[in-house]
Coordinates of C-alpha atoms in Angstrom, one line a residue:
X235 CA -6.5 16.0 -22.5
X236 CA -4.9 12.8 -22.5
X237 CA -1.8 14.2 -21.6
X238 CA -3.1 16.3 -18.9
X239 CA -4.2 13.0 -16.8
X240 CA -2.0 10.8 -17.7
X241 CA 0.2 13.6 -15.9
X242 CA -2.1 14.2 -13.1
X243 CA -2.3 10.2 -12.7
X244 CA 1.2 9.8 -12.3
X245 CA 1.7 12.9 -10.0
X246 CA -1.2 10.9 -7.5
X247 CA 0.5 7.7 -7.9
X248 CA 3.9 9.3 -7.3
X249 CA 2.7 11.5 -4.0
X250 CA 0.3 8.5 -2.4
X251 CA 3.8 6.8 -2.5
X252 CA 5.1 9.0 -0.7
X253 CA 2.7 10.0 1.8
X254 CA 2.0 6.2 3.2
X255 CA 2.8 5.3 6.5
X256 CA 6.1 3.6 4.8
X257 CA 8.6 4.5 2.8
X258 CA 9.1 2.3 -0.8
X259 CA 12.9 1.1 0.8
X260 CA 10.7 -0.4 4.3
X261 CA 9.1 -3.3 2.8
X262 CA 12.0 -4.7 2.1
X263 CA 13.0 -4.6 5.9
X264 CA 11.7 -7.6 7.0
X265 CA 13.8 -9.7 4.9
X266 CA 17.1 -7.7 5.9
X267 CA 15.7 -8.3 9.7
X268 CA 15.0 -11.9 9.6
X269 CA 19.1 -12.3 8.6
X270 CA 20.0 -10.2 11.5
X271 CA 21.4 -7.4 9.5
X272 CA 21.6 -3.8 10.6
X273 CA 18.7 -2.3 9.1
X274 CA 19.2 1.4 9.6
X275 CA 22.2 0.9 7.0
X276 CA 20.3 -1.2 4.7
X277 CA 17.3 1.7 5.0
X278 CA 20.4 4.6 4.5
X279 CA 21.6 2.2 1.5
X280 CA 18.1 1.4 -0.2
X281 CA 17.6 5.0 -0.4
X282 CA 20.9 6.1 -1.5
X283 CA 20.5 3.5 -3.9
X284 CA 17.0 5.2 -5.2
X285 CA 17.2 8.3 -4.6
X286 CA 14.6 8.2 -1.9
X287 CA 16.9 10.3 1.0
X288 CA 16.5 13.1 -1.7
X289 CA 14.4 16.6 -1.2
X290 CA 10.5 15.3 -2.5
X291 CA 10.6 18.1 -5.3
X292 CA 13.6 15.6 -6.6
X293 CA 12.3 12.9 -6.2
X294 CA 9.3 13.7 -8.6
X295 CA 11.3 15.2 -11.5
X296 CA 13.6 12.3 -11.8
X297 CA 10.5 9.9 -11.5
X298 CA 8.8 11.7 -14.3
X299 CA 12.6 11.8 -16.1
X300 CA 12.7 8.2 -15.8
X301 CA 9.1 7.3 -16.5
X302 CA 10.6 9.0 -20.3
X303 CA 13.0 7.6 -21.0
X304 CA 11.6 3.7 -20.3
X305 CA 13.5 3.2 -16.6
X306 CA 10.4 2.2 -15.0
X307 CA 12.1 1.2 -12.0
X308 CA 12.8 -2.2 -10.0
X309 CA 10.3 -5.1 -9.1
X310 CA 11.3 -6.0 -6.2
X311 CA 9.6 -9.5 -5.6
X312 CA 11.2 -10.3 -8.9
X313 CA 14.1 -8.6 -8.3
X314 CA 14.0 -7.8 -12.2
X315 CA 13.4 -4.3 -14.2
X316 CA 9.4 -3.8 -14.0
X317 CA 10.2 -3.2 -18.5
X318 CA 11.6 -6.6 -18.2
X319 CA 8.0 -7.9 -16.5
X320 CA 6.1 -6.2 -18.6
X321 CA 7.7 -7.7 -22.0
X322 CA 7.8 -11.0 -20.8
X323 CA 4.5 -11.3 -19.9
X324 CA 2.1 -8.3 -21.7
X325 CA 0.7 -11.4 -24.2
X326 CA -0.9 -12.6 -21.3
X327 CA -2.9 -9.1 -21.3
X328 CA -3.2 -9.4 -24.8
X329 CA -4.7 -12.4 -24.9
X330 CA -7.2 -11.2 -22.3
X331 CA -8.3 -8.3 -24.3
X332 CA -8.4 -9.7 -27.5
X333 CA -10.9 -13.3 -25.6
X334 CA -13.0 -10.5 -23.8
X335 CA -13.4 -8.6 -26.6
X336 CA -14.8 -11.1 -28.9
X337 CA -16.9 -11.9 -26.3
X338 CA -18.3 -8.8 -25.7
X339 CA -19.2 -8.6 -28.9
X340 CA -20.8 -11.3 -29.9
X341 CA -22.9 -11.5 -26.8
X342 CA -23.9 -7.7 -27.1
X343 CA -24.8 -8.3 -30.4
X344 CA -26.8 -11.8 -29.7
X345 CA -28.5 -9.8 -27.2
X346 CA -29.1 -7.0 -29.5
X347 CA -31.2 -9.3 -31.9
X348 CA -32.9 -10.5 -29.0
X349 CA -33.8 -7.3 -27.4
X350 CA -34.9 -6.2 -31.1
X351 CA -37.0 -9.2 -31.8
X352 CA -39.0 -8.9 -28.5
X353 CA -39.2 -5.3 -28.1
X354 CA -41.3 -3.6 -25.3
X355 CA -41.3 -7.9 -23.4
X356 CA -40.3 -8.4 -19.9
X357 CA -36.9 -9.9 -21.4
X358 CA -36.0 -7.7 -23.3
X359 CA -36.1 -5.2 -20.3
X360 CA -34.5 -7.4 -18.2
X361 CA -31.8 -8.1 -21.0
X362 CA -31.6 -3.9 -21.1
X363 CA -31.2 -3.7 -17.3
X364 CA -28.5 -6.1 -17.8
X365 CA -26.8 -5.0 -20.3
X366 CA -26.5 -1.9 -18.9
X367 CA -25.2 -3.1 -15.3
X368 CA -22.8 -4.6 -17.6
X369 CA -21.6 -1.5 -19.3
X370 CA -21.6 0.0 -15.7
X371 CA -19.3 -2.1 -14.4
X372 CA -15.2 -0.7 -14.1
X373 CA -13.6 -3.3 -15.6
X374 CA -10.9 -3.3 -12.8
X375 CA -12.7 -4.6 -10.5
X376 CA -14.9 -7.1 -12.5
X377 CA -11.3 -8.2 -13.5
X378 CA -10.9 -8.5 -9.8
X379 CA -14.0 -10.3 -9.2
X380 CA -13.2 -12.7 -11.6

């Protein structure tokens, strides 16, 4: 089931990037135009380099094949392969995961003990309500808000 979900997410991601108002090559063009280069030639070169000039089904097959081989593309913002960025930055995500998990476990245990000791009190109901809200908030949204 997880494989099907991952496949679906990858497919949705691929489609959303391709059906947007601009192609992935267009995002690079502001700098090109500022330097006075011929934009149409640069677009054609970028599309040929990354296979964006091929039919959509062929782009999709290449996309999935590259992902399976570990070739996750090129970051235009840092001019590095995405896999290199992940290799150099994964430790920060890992630290956040460990620290937040320890914090959540300790807080959950403390609130649970407090609620058990003061069962059916007003503060127990408030703590339970806030716990439900905390569990219901999507992690990605909370991360953006923090």
